[in-house]
XYZ file of C-alpha atoms in Angstrom:
668
model
C -39.033 101.746 57.070
C -39.144 99.742 60.306
C -42.006 97.673 58.915
C -39.939 96.818 55.849
C -36.926 95.843 57.997
C -39.184 93.804 60.206
C -40.645 91.946 57.219
C -37.181 91.212 55.803
C -36.107 89.866 59.209
C -39.195 87.633 59.406
C -38.566 86.398 55.832
C -34.965 85.701 56.650
C -35.887 83.882 59.873
C -38.494 81.830 57.980
C -36.052 80.943 55.283
C -33.391 80.049 57.928
C -35.923 77.776 59.603
C -36.788 76.071 56.282
C -33.142 75.548 55.473
C -32.271 74.234 58.940
C -35.186 71.837 58.686
C -33.968 70.788 55.238
C -30.415 70.207 56.486
C -31.681 67.862 59.129
C -33.556 65.859 56.435
C -30.261 65.155 54.579
C -29.257 61.495 54.954
C -25.514 62.390 54.749
C -23.454 63.912 57.585
C -22.557 67.614 57.034
C -20.062 70.017 58.637
C -18.870 73.541 57.714
C -15.656 75.213 58.977
C -14.714 78.855 58.399
C -11.340 80.292 57.291
C -10.066 80.153 60.902
C -10.846 76.408 60.881
C -13.672 76.853 63.408
C -16.870 74.795 63.241
C -19.828 76.849 61.926
C -22.607 74.395 61.082
C -23.267 70.642 61.456
C -26.315 68.366 61.399
C -27.555 65.556 63.633
C -26.396 62.939 61.174
C -22.800 64.221 61.659
C -23.020 63.438 65.441
C -24.625 60.013 64.799
C -22.161 58.866 62.098
C -19.062 59.556 64.233
C -20.786 58.832 67.638
C -19.844 62.347 68.924
C -21.032 63.540 72.347
C -23.255 66.571 71.985
C -21.405 68.434 74.765
C -18.169 68.203 72.761
C -19.566 69.641 69.492
C -20.506 73.314 69.372
C -20.096 76.270 66.938
C -16.609 77.630 67.321
C -14.972 74.220 68.037
C -11.521 74.158 66.361
C -10.812 71.601 63.624
C -7.617 70.540 65.504
C -9.510 69.710 68.713
C -12.086 67.696 66.844
C -9.437 65.853 64.851
C -7.409 65.076 67.976
C -10.537 63.592 69.598
C -11.199 61.350 66.601
C -7.523 60.285 66.219
C -7.302 59.240 69.871
C -10.372 57.136 69.371
C -8.701 55.299 66.460
C -10.772 56.870 63.714
C -7.687 57.393 61.434
C -6.019 54.025 62.094
C -2.753 53.151 63.929
C -0.122 55.812 64.762
C 0.544 58.714 67.041
C -2.781 60.643 67.452
C -1.069 64.023 67.585
C 0.865 63.406 64.351
C -2.238 62.037 62.638
C -4.321 65.068 63.717
C -1.678 67.649 62.646
C -1.300 65.916 59.298
C -4.994 66.323 58.653
C -4.996 69.950 59.833
C -2.073 70.736 57.486
C -3.964 69.207 54.514
C -7.240 70.950 55.433
C -5.502 74.338 55.667
C -4.891 74.209 51.874
C -8.659 74.666 51.377
C -8.673 72.335 48.293
C -11.612 70.328 46.907
C -11.209 66.583 47.701
C -12.994 63.282 47.531
C -11.857 59.981 49.032
C -13.169 56.802 50.685
C -12.060 55.053 53.815
C -12.997 52.293 56.282
C -13.951 53.242 59.810
C -13.008 51.217 63.010
C -16.649 49.997 63.167
C -16.159 48.314 59.715
C -18.441 50.872 57.952
C -17.226 52.342 54.680
C -17.671 56.086 54.155
C -16.957 58.654 51.398
C -15.697 62.111 52.280
C -16.291 64.965 49.806
C -15.149 68.501 50.552
C -15.515 71.810 48.676
C -13.766 75.043 49.688
C -15.674 78.288 50.199
C -14.683 81.448 48.325
C -13.445 83.360 51.426
C -11.857 80.370 53.195
C -13.210 77.400 55.048
C -14.950 74.448 53.512
C -18.163 72.381 53.410
C -17.806 68.548 53.874
C -20.337 65.813 53.148
C -19.863 62.328 54.701
C -21.836 59.494 53.127
C -22.150 55.845 54.356
C -21.467 53.737 51.241
C -21.077 50.380 53.093
C -23.821 48.464 51.319
C -22.789 49.614 47.813
C -19.184 48.832 48.540
C -20.006 45.341 49.956
C -22.216 44.563 46.937
C -19.353 45.415 44.659
C -17.063 43.118 46.602
C -19.621 40.234 46.460
C -19.947 40.643 42.698
C -16.146 40.520 42.283
C -15.871 37.485 44.585
C -18.376 35.635 42.358
C -16.410 36.261 39.160
C -15.862 32.525 38.646
C -19.605 32.008 38.241
C -20.283 34.900 35.879
C -18.885 35.562 32.432
C -15.983 38.069 32.335
C -18.019 40.303 30.112
C -20.942 40.448 32.583
C -18.557 41.047 35.568
C -16.807 43.939 33.720
C -20.102 45.477 32.863
C -21.384 45.163 36.440
C -18.132 46.628 37.794
C -18.266 49.527 35.319
C -21.878 50.255 36.284
C -21.013 50.062 39.945
C -18.189 52.618 39.448
C -20.480 54.778 37.298
C -23.168 54.613 40.018
C -20.604 55.733 42.565
C -19.508 58.633 40.344
C -23.100 59.676 39.691
C -23.886 59.632 43.401
C -20.835 61.835 44.059
C -22.001 64.130 41.273
C -25.451 64.350 42.793
C -23.796 65.373 46.033
C -21.592 68.028 44.409
C -21.620 71.237 46.354
C -22.172 74.616 44.802
C -19.501 77.125 45.816
C -20.475 79.698 48.381
C -20.464 83.108 46.776
C -20.993 85.392 49.763
C -19.351 86.206 53.019
C -19.589 83.647 55.875
C -20.163 86.463 58.372
C -23.542 87.300 56.848
C -25.992 84.667 58.009
C -28.264 84.900 55.011
C -25.517 84.332 52.493
C -24.034 81.462 54.494
C -27.396 79.677 54.660
C -27.966 80.172 50.944
C -24.586 78.606 50.281
C -25.520 75.584 52.362
C -28.829 75.050 50.624
C -27.186 75.248 47.206
C -24.620 72.657 48.259
C -27.102 70.093 49.604
C -26.977 66.897 47.329
C -30.751 66.667 47.060
C -33.727 68.688 45.966
C -35.063 70.479 49.049
C -38.263 72.438 48.866
C -41.329 73.590 50.794
C -44.928 73.151 49.538
C -47.927 74.774 51.268
C -51.389 73.268 51.654
C -52.493 74.742 48.275
C -49.848 72.486 46.658
C -47.740 75.557 45.793
C -43.939 75.690 45.943
C -42.864 78.384 48.441
C -39.153 77.520 48.465
C -36.727 75.386 46.451
C -33.013 74.942 46.023
C -31.462 74.508 42.568
C -31.312 70.695 42.598
C -34.683 70.477 40.896
C -33.026 71.550 37.668
C -30.861 68.391 37.581
C -34.034 66.237 37.406
C -36.583 68.298 35.450
C -34.376 71.003 33.917
C -36.437 73.774 35.657
C -34.627 76.541 37.561
C -35.764 77.238 41.153
C -36.777 80.783 40.225
C -39.243 79.343 37.727
C -40.464 76.753 40.270
C -41.352 78.964 43.293
C -44.952 80.124 43.117
C -46.083 77.291 40.878
C -48.450 74.469 41.856
C -47.780 70.733 41.475
C -50.213 70.612 38.541
C -48.362 73.515 36.884
C -45.002 71.767 37.100
C -45.589 68.061 36.489
C -47.511 66.228 33.704
C -51.040 65.268 34.773
C -50.187 61.593 35.295
C -47.357 62.506 37.705
C -49.336 65.243 39.454
C -52.172 62.727 40.105
C -49.557 60.496 41.741
C -47.974 63.217 43.869
C -51.014 65.064 45.206
C -52.430 62.088 47.245
C -48.990 61.668 48.856
C -48.963 65.343 49.764
C -52.423 65.034 51.299
C -51.148 62.157 53.469
C -48.259 64.401 54.576
C -50.657 67.227 55.425
C -52.590 64.656 57.544
C -49.436 64.085 59.631
C -47.631 61.167 57.910
C -44.032 61.116 56.606
C -44.355 59.654 53.094
C -41.645 58.245 50.823
C -42.427 57.085 47.245
C -40.762 56.687 43.855
C -41.808 57.558 40.343
C -40.437 58.097 36.825
C -40.759 61.428 35.032
C -39.688 62.806 31.679
C -37.599 66.011 31.880
C -37.508 68.882 29.328
C -34.790 67.019 27.343
C -37.008 63.951 26.905
C -34.935 61.839 29.354
C -36.699 59.494 31.765
C -35.488 60.092 35.336
C -36.174 57.896 38.381
C -36.981 59.971 41.443
C -37.398 59.111 45.154
C -39.231 61.755 47.143
C -39.979 62.163 50.879
C -42.680 64.522 52.179
C -42.436 65.489 55.901
C -45.301 67.441 57.491
C -44.733 70.944 58.898
C -47.015 71.664 61.883
C -47.815 75.178 62.975
C -48.254 76.283 66.583
C -51.881 75.201 66.423
C -50.830 71.687 65.632
C -52.374 71.798 62.172
C -50.202 71.073 59.151
C -49.413 74.219 57.163
C -47.221 72.601 54.551
C -44.658 69.901 53.874
C -40.880 69.768 53.568
C -39.681 68.038 50.369
C -36.529 65.985 49.805
C -36.076 64.389 46.348
C -33.155 62.325 45.003
C -32.404 61.323 41.390
C -31.933 57.540 41.741
C -31.663 56.695 37.998
C -28.161 55.321 38.274
C -29.125 53.217 41.305
C -32.108 51.741 39.440
C -29.884 50.912 36.448
C -27.396 49.105 38.688
C -30.271 47.160 40.349
C -31.510 46.030 36.916
C -28.075 44.696 36.003
C -27.924 42.749 39.254
C -31.413 41.298 38.559
C -30.231 40.200 35.135
C -27.181 38.572 36.670
C -29.440 36.707 39.138
C -31.621 35.492 36.247
C -28.559 34.187 34.382
C -27.404 32.396 37.575
C -30.825 30.791 37.883
C -30.688 29.697 34.257
C -27.303 28.124 35.052
C -28.699 26.048 37.934
C -31.837 24.921 36.072
C -29.867 23.978 32.928
C -27.305 21.927 34.864
C -30.126 19.787 36.306
C -31.897 19.398 32.968
C -28.660 18.411 31.201
C -28.317 15.197 33.221
C -31.937 14.038 32.677
C -32.095 14.871 28.988
C -28.754 13.192 28.361
C -30.134 9.938 29.821
C -33.257 10.153 27.647
C -31.364 10.968 24.421
C -28.765 8.191 25.083
C -31.567 5.619 25.322
C -33.348 7.013 22.209
C -30.170 6.951 20.147
C -29.317 3.456 21.361
C -32.763 2.084 20.444
C -32.672 3.846 17.044
C -29.343 2.213 16.347
C -30.778 -1.267 17.132
C -33.917 -0.596 15.113
C -31.727 0.428 12.134
C -30.627 -3.160 11.749
C -34.216 -4.391 11.161
C -36.008 -1.725 9.076
C -36.381 -1.807 5.344
C -35.128 0.871 2.959
C -38.410 2.916 2.743
C -38.257 3.461 6.527
C -34.515 4.027 6.795
C -34.786 7.672 5.756
C -37.376 8.255 8.455
C -35.091 6.553 10.992
C -32.151 8.759 9.963
C -34.240 11.879 10.214
C -35.351 10.874 13.709
C -31.749 10.177 14.725
C -30.669 13.607 13.407
C -33.438 15.282 15.499
C -32.333 13.385 18.572
C -28.693 14.313 18.047
C -29.772 17.953 17.725
C -31.231 17.644 21.179
C -27.809 16.774 22.498
C -26.334 19.777 20.720
C -28.973 22.100 22.196
C -27.947 21.020 25.697
C -24.203 21.383 24.839
C -24.828 24.824 23.328
C -26.736 26.064 26.327
C -23.983 24.736 28.533
C -21.457 26.480 26.312
C -23.312 29.775 26.806
C -23.807 29.391 30.569
C -20.345 27.961 31.415
C -18.338 29.488 28.580
C -17.196 26.073 27.338
C -14.540 25.706 24.706
C -15.616 24.804 21.177
C -14.890 21.400 19.792
C -13.595 22.235 16.325
C -13.162 19.491 13.766
C -13.152 19.065 9.983
C -16.673 19.882 8.798
C -18.223 19.854 5.327
C -20.161 23.094 5.576
C -21.817 22.629 2.166
C -23.255 19.217 3.017
C -24.254 20.365 6.478
C -26.226 23.345 5.023
C -27.962 21.270 2.361
C -29.040 18.605 4.957
C -30.096 21.253 7.431
C -32.176 23.214 4.924
C -33.848 20.001 3.730
C -34.672 19.023 7.320
C -35.912 22.544 8.224
C -38.031 22.882 5.105
C -40.246 19.994 6.340
C -41.305 22.148 9.331
C -42.514 25.059 7.152
C -46.077 25.655 6.023
C -46.869 25.659 2.346
C -47.009 29.453 2.358
C -43.325 29.778 3.342
C -40.482 28.659 1.093
C -36.710 28.442 1.731
C -33.868 28.964 -0.747
C -30.173 28.045 -0.448
C -27.556 29.897 -2.488
C -24.130 28.238 -2.013
C -21.007 27.625 -4.066
C -20.920 24.385 -6.125
C -17.589 23.321 -4.691
C -17.821 21.782 -1.232
C -16.545 24.013 1.603
C -14.666 21.920 4.131
C -13.485 23.754 7.225
C -12.335 23.387 10.864
C -15.473 24.207 12.872
C -17.597 23.158 15.862
C -20.274 21.440 13.809
C -22.937 21.196 16.554
C -22.524 24.822 17.681
C -22.586 26.047 14.083
C -25.679 24.028 13.212
C -27.635 25.244 16.247
C -26.606 28.838 15.603
C -28.039 28.563 12.067
C -31.196 26.824 13.239
C -31.827 29.664 15.717
C -31.712 32.185 12.863
C -33.954 30.009 10.616
C -36.613 29.653 13.321
C -36.454 33.447 13.960
C -36.923 34.101 10.213
C -39.882 31.690 10.058
C -41.496 33.396 13.113
C -40.949 36.814 11.545
C -42.812 35.799 8.391
C -45.638 34.138 10.309
C -46.091 37.213 12.515
C -46.044 39.570 9.496
C -48.533 38.111 7.002
C -47.864 34.356 7.046
C -46.466 34.186 3.513
C -42.894 34.747 2.340
C -39.406 33.465 1.520
C -36.361 32.654 3.665
C -33.053 32.937 1.830
C -29.756 31.479 3.019
C -26.495 32.396 1.219
C -22.998 31.124 1.990
C -19.735 32.382 0.516
C -16.013 32.031 1.243
C -14.546 35.501 1.445
C -11.080 36.968 1.921
C -9.681 40.474 1.868
C -6.674 42.453 2.961
C -8.641 43.762 5.950
C -9.708 40.507 7.559
C -8.869 36.837 7.791
C -10.380 34.480 5.201
C -13.670 33.073 6.395
C -17.218 32.108 5.586
C -20.014 34.676 5.322
C -23.532 33.313 5.820
C -26.663 35.503 5.467
C -30.168 34.552 6.578
C -32.825 36.902 5.272
C -36.607 36.883 5.384
C -39.523 38.851 3.923
C -41.073 39.608 7.289
C -41.544 43.043 8.819
C -37.812 43.556 9.616
C -35.971 44.510 12.809
C -36.954 47.504 14.933
C -34.179 49.909 15.858
C -34.344 48.612 19.432
C -33.908 45.011 18.265
C -30.864 45.928 16.089
C -29.207 47.634 19.148
C -30.186 45.056 21.803
C -30.920 41.835 19.960
C -27.877 39.974 21.224
C -28.386 40.915 24.892
C -29.444 37.995 27.180
C -33.250 37.863 27.806
C -34.043 40.480 25.186
C -36.956 39.369 22.995
C -39.624 40.968 20.853
C -41.746 37.826 20.805
C -45.028 37.548 22.801
C -45.003 36.215 26.349
C -44.216 32.465 26.323
C -42.971 32.465 22.724
C -39.244 33.135 23.419
C -36.658 33.244 26.220
C -34.442 36.001 24.721
C -31.396 33.634 24.826
C -31.305 32.505 21.098
C -29.395 35.360 19.479
C -27.365 35.763 22.684
C -26.082 32.156 22.316
C -25.413 32.631 18.631
C -23.416 35.788 19.496
C -21.468 33.857 22.154
C -20.593 31.096 19.647
C -19.316 33.678 17.138
C -17.280 35.490 19.758
C -15.582 32.205 20.719
C -14.965 31.530 17.068
C -13.394 35.010 16.521
C -16.231 36.075 14.210
C -19.095 38.543 14.305
C -22.853 38.853 13.940
C -24.757 41.784 12.357
C -28.526 42.499 12.491
C -29.946 44.689 9.770
C -32.862 45.134 7.420
C -32.569 43.958 3.899
C -33.438 45.800 0.675
C -36.784 43.950 0.528
C -37.795 45.360 3.889
C -37.368 42.083 5.825
C -34.794 41.217 8.450
C -31.272 39.978 7.642
C -28.615 38.446 9.896
C -25.019 38.112 8.713
C -22.606 35.708 10.296
C -18.833 35.842 9.611
C -16.516 33.086 10.930
C -12.760 33.365 10.241
C -11.524 29.861 9.364
C -8.912 27.974 7.439
C -9.490 25.263 4.864
C -8.872 21.759 6.126
C -8.782 18.317 4.582
C -11.568 15.895 5.364
C -10.501 13.111 7.594
C -12.280 9.785 8.101
C -9.593 8.069 10.137
C -11.248 5.554 12.423
C -10.213 5.007 16.007
C -7.898 2.097 16.553
C -9.752 -0.863 17.943
C -7.292 -3.216 19.731
C -7.955 -6.899 20.006
C -9.947 -7.670 23.140
C -10.558 -10.920 25.002
C -13.923 -10.984 26.798
C -13.194 -14.144 28.836
C -12.678 -13.569 32.545
C -14.562 -10.292 32.754
C -17.674 -9.470 34.794
C -19.064 -5.946 34.529
C -21.218 -4.142 37.146
C -23.700 -1.564 35.834
C -24.694 1.157 38.338
C -27.479 3.547 37.313
C -30.818 4.511 38.844
C -32.411 4.751 35.376
C -33.635 1.283 34.327
C -33.725 2.218 30.659
C -30.050 3.214 30.792
C -29.198 -0.057 32.496
C -31.089 -1.922 29.735
C -29.219 -0.092 26.957
C -25.803 -0.714 28.522
C -26.701 -4.345 29.195
C -27.551 -4.774 25.469
C -24.268 -3.144 24.449
C -22.316 -5.438 26.775
C -24.251 -8.412 25.377
C -23.160 -7.455 21.825
C -19.578 -7.468 23.094
C -20.044 -10.862 24.818
C -19.499 -9.468 28.298
C -21.598 -10.802 31.251
C -22.879 -8.213 33.711
C -24.577 -7.506 37.027
C -26.834 -4.488 37.794
C -27.334 -2.132 40.736
C -29.857 0.762 40.939
C -28.106 2.699 43.697
C -24.962 3.305 45.687
C -25.644 0.986 48.626
C -26.351 -2.064 46.445
C -23.275 -1.307 44.269
C -20.975 -1.153 47.330
C -22.340 -4.485 48.588
C -21.857 -6.222 45.248
C -18.231 -5.078 44.843
C -17.448 -6.260 48.421
C -19.089 -9.674 47.977
C -18.451 -10.542 44.340
C -14.733 -10.813 43.813
C -15.170 -11.781 40.115
C -16.215 -8.225 39.170
C -13.403 -6.774 37.027
C -15.036 -3.545 35.855
C -17.772 -1.054 36.857
C -19.788 1.295 34.623
C -21.403 3.929 36.816
C -23.322 7.148 36.363
C -21.799 10.053 38.269
C -25.113 11.492 39.535
C -27.597 9.217 41.340
C -30.009 9.446 44.288
C -28.531 9.799 47.760
C -25.431 11.484 49.065
C -22.846 9.400 47.246
C -21.785 10.151 43.664
C -20.086 7.838 41.176
C -16.804 9.502 42.038
C -17.335 8.691 45.764
C -18.180 5.047 44.891
C -15.090 4.616 42.714
C -12.861 5.714 45.617
C -14.476 3.162 47.945
C -14.461 0.336 45.356
C -10.740 0.617 44.852
C -10.182 0.207 48.579
C -11.448 -3.355 48.150
C -10.162 -4.028 44.632
C -7.288 -1.657 43.662
C -7.143 -3.095 40.122
C -10.878 -2.549 39.459
C -11.495 -0.848 36.057
C -13.957 2.021 36.434
C -15.765 3.845 33.630
C -17.849 6.841 34.734
C -20.721 8.156 32.492
C -22.327 11.553 32.778
C -24.528 14.155 31.128
C -23.163 16.983 33.245
C -21.848 20.041 31.421
C -18.109 19.925 30.642
C -17.337 22.834 32.999
C -19.181 21.331 35.987
C -16.827 21.162 39.000
C -17.760 17.512 39.761
C -16.994 16.436 36.214
C -13.664 18.286 36.175
C -12.682 16.613 39.423
C -13.646 13.187 38.119
C -11.463 13.619 35.038
C -8.334 13.784 37.205
C -8.519 10.074 38.141
C -11.051 8.421 35.845
C -12.136 7.915 32.283
C -15.412 9.796 31.520
C -17.924 8.792 28.862
C -20.250 11.708 28.155
C -23.894 11.106 27.303
C -25.379 10.673 24.842
C -23.130 8.078 23.196
C -23.551 5.395 20.582
C -22.470 1.731 20.658
C -19.134 2.268 18.804
C -17.994 5.051 21.153
C -19.112 2.941 24.135
C -17.230 -0.087 22.915
C -14.001 1.780 22.161
C -14.029 3.601 25.484
C -14.816 0.492 27.592
C -12.150 -1.671 25.864
C -9.597 1.089 26.551
C -10.555 1.162 30.264
C -10.486 -2.679 30.615
C -7.133 -3.129 28.818
C -5.252 -0.198 30.322
């Protein structure tokens, strides 16, 4: 009988040691008070978090004395320390579960989570959440750079992550009397917000709390006595065993891995192995602490996507300026060539011009997606646009792929952003072509367009683009409109095409649906609510303009742009001077009093912009007419600032728009 009692005592002592070691591994601060509000248990992290002197903290310390000490130190903010302490003692004496967050005097943010014990008293976990809280504040502060939708999603995930972390720290209620040491220790181990276990040198579990079930769905009673290879799939076991061997060799090891639980869910786990040395100094096992970090990994992925979108924003802003210069020159030269080509070549010239203008719309559409620009709706003949677009697109198809257009005979004329609509449709056409080429290289693309109206929705146009390819996967149907999602091979797609189409339709109040057609191929439906509008060909008024007495200064670092503008001015009969940078432009305005107007790019080499130059020019000549040109996106802060005091001509532009805008500036 004595032997049995002795064995039970040794087992209890061993288990107490394991649990005490496990408590010290917890990254959160922990304290336990009994029904008399006396301190029973605490860990080292509790002393470190609140900077408590070890001589002050001891089992049996009253909650009131501890609270008074913290209140006098300013832990609970301004006010009378005695009143603050008694207020907390009164709330604690209710023995109710609670969770709240607060900022400490040292500017750290903590969460406080308490659970009452069955016979009185409570267990409290304190977690430092400063970094997560600061990250959330940073994301909210940058809301002007991110779309509202992305910000809401990031905020929701941040809150969800916080809730999941609190759930992972949920404490299991103590079921036994606090006076019995064994039951008290078991209550603590069940309340620890992590999987704590002990594995011996044969890779066998000797002890585990119940947290393992939240990851793998395996109860601790079914875990103890099993080896690593008997619990985990072979791939995971082969990853874990070398880490355990390193722990048995004396190293503390932390690593992460993904594992599928019994429900088929993929869980992200972070595990730490700490060696347990016997009296001989040889490792006899390892303590285990594992956390389910799936929510944390999901939030990190969202932040990475936000960073990628921000990078796209910066790159696109720079490209917009350069491409606008190139396209303005191309369109200007095509316009001049159009006066000298014969009829057989005029169709080729018009096709080239259409392709160049599409380049401008691609930049505008990307800017619209990145900066959430407003659509520029105007009267658009949808029927003519579709016929022209299909004819242009058909020339890019191989002989094994055909395209069909099914549209009403009567022209459909609607208020719509023509460029955004055309690029949305081209995105879908190119996707359909790629789907057929990937499948078997032969097939048909079908485009249908119908005006529809019903009692359930506003009248609008329904356009369907279908193909005879392999169709959409279920994953593509669910995620196809998300930024950066793509099923194309590396280097064949950015994952932004359908996302931009979706953004255009959202701005238009419409919708997009991905599905598989009856022929097995993919089908995309677009619905845009619109109202019929009359076509309008009203030309801009062109006031009479006298060129005599004017001298125009052209300021642009691009020589081809200067040449184009010089030719346009020559057609108007206006003499001009040229400057390729800010310094030369400032000198000319100071020294040549005859200059009556300046045409300047906003962006140029050096520190000065066209807006800066305009402000300095008008110090010398207050009546100087200034026309600023730019390819910057409409929502760019510099362009918005320039609009307050200057007329802006956006690139690319043609001669007629240039002439009308310049005359307006010179005569105003």
